């Protein structure tokens, strides 16, 4: 039904940062604005406490870099 392209295997699992919802990302950005020196490890702890979501610190760093590039 999808032609030749449909035969190619796709990577399983989620594609993109599904844990970093807009609400979580907004919280991270606000925390970073309040304290620019805060590290991603601390931000990940705060996200865990506030939203009960485990996010890897590197995921936070990557998302902040993406936001920075878009500006």
Tab-separated table of C-alpha atoms in Angstrom:
chain	number	residue	atom	x	y	z
A	1	UNK	CA	0.000	0.000	0.000
A	2	UNK	CA	2.882	2.409	0.758
A	3	UNK	CA	4.993	1.261	-2.140
A	4	UNK	CA	8.672	0.470	-1.893
A	5	UNK	CA	9.188	2.927	0.977
A	6	UNK	CA	6.750	0.946	3.153
A	7	UNK	CA	9.063	-2.069	3.041
A	8	UNK	CA	11.908	-0.276	4.803
A	9	UNK	CA	12.086	-1.081	8.513
A	10	UNK	CA	11.594	1.864	10.842
A	11	UNK	CA	13.187	2.316	14.235
A	12	UNK	CA	10.827	1.218	17.014
A	13	UNK	CA	9.913	3.394	19.948
A	14	UNK	CA	9.058	7.046	20.412
A	15	UNK	CA	10.549	9.639	18.104
A	16	UNK	CA	11.319	12.867	19.913
A	17	UNK	CA	11.242	14.107	23.473
A	18	UNK	CA	7.903	12.788	24.669
A	19	UNK	CA	8.704	13.449	28.335
A	20	UNK	CA	9.564	17.098	27.767
A	21	UNK	CA	6.019	18.333	27.328
A	22	UNK	CA	5.425	22.058	26.786
A	23	UNK	CA	4.599	22.468	30.494
A	24	UNK	CA	7.821	20.752	31.587
A	25	UNK	CA	9.874	22.690	29.073
A	26	UNK	CA	8.332	25.983	30.195
A	27	UNK	CA	9.208	25.115	33.807
A	28	UNK	CA	12.812	24.350	32.807
A	29	UNK	CA	13.137	27.603	30.854
A	30	UNK	CA	11.721	29.644	33.741
A	31	UNK	CA	14.036	27.929	36.222
A	32	UNK	CA	16.977	28.596	33.922
A	33	UNK	CA	15.959	32.259	33.574
A	34	UNK	CA	15.718	32.655	37.339
A	35	UNK	CA	19.086	30.981	37.928
A	36	UNK	CA	21.249	30.937	34.765
A	37	UNK	CA	23.978	28.939	36.506
A	38	UNK	CA	21.779	25.964	37.351
A	39	UNK	CA	22.985	22.717	35.794
A	40	UNK	CA	20.940	20.164	33.894
A	41	UNK	CA	21.358	17.615	36.717
A	42	UNK	CA	19.597	19.939	39.140
A	43	UNK	CA	16.909	20.776	36.566
A	44	UNK	CA	16.248	17.053	36.060
A	45	UNK	CA	15.821	16.641	39.827
A	46	UNK	CA	13.369	19.547	39.950
A	47	UNK	CA	11.369	18.107	37.048
A	48	UNK	CA	11.263	14.737	38.849
A	49	UNK	CA	9.968	16.380	42.032
A	50	UNK	CA	7.437	18.673	40.375
A	51	UNK	CA	6.066	16.546	37.514
A	52	UNK	CA	7.017	13.012	38.647
A	53	UNK	CA	8.746	12.458	35.291
A	54	UNK	CA	12.288	11.110	34.995
A	55	UNK	CA	14.147	13.114	32.360
A	56	UNK	CA	17.802	12.594	31.550
A	57	UNK	CA	19.904	15.746	32.060
A	58	UNK	CA	21.303	15.456	28.536
A	59	UNK	CA	17.757	15.565	27.118
A	60	UNK	CA	17.236	18.865	28.906
A	61	UNK	CA	20.527	20.218	27.563
A	62	UNK	CA	19.649	19.220	23.989
A	63	UNK	CA	16.215	20.776	24.195
A	64	UNK	CA	17.621	24.032	25.587
A	65	UNK	CA	20.156	24.122	22.754
A	66	UNK	CA	17.363	23.646	20.215
A	67	UNK	CA	15.427	26.525	21.757
A	68	UNK	CA	18.546	28.697	21.704
A	69	UNK	CA	19.188	27.984	17.998
A	70	UNK	CA	15.619	28.881	17.032
A	71	UNK	CA	15.902	32.392	18.487
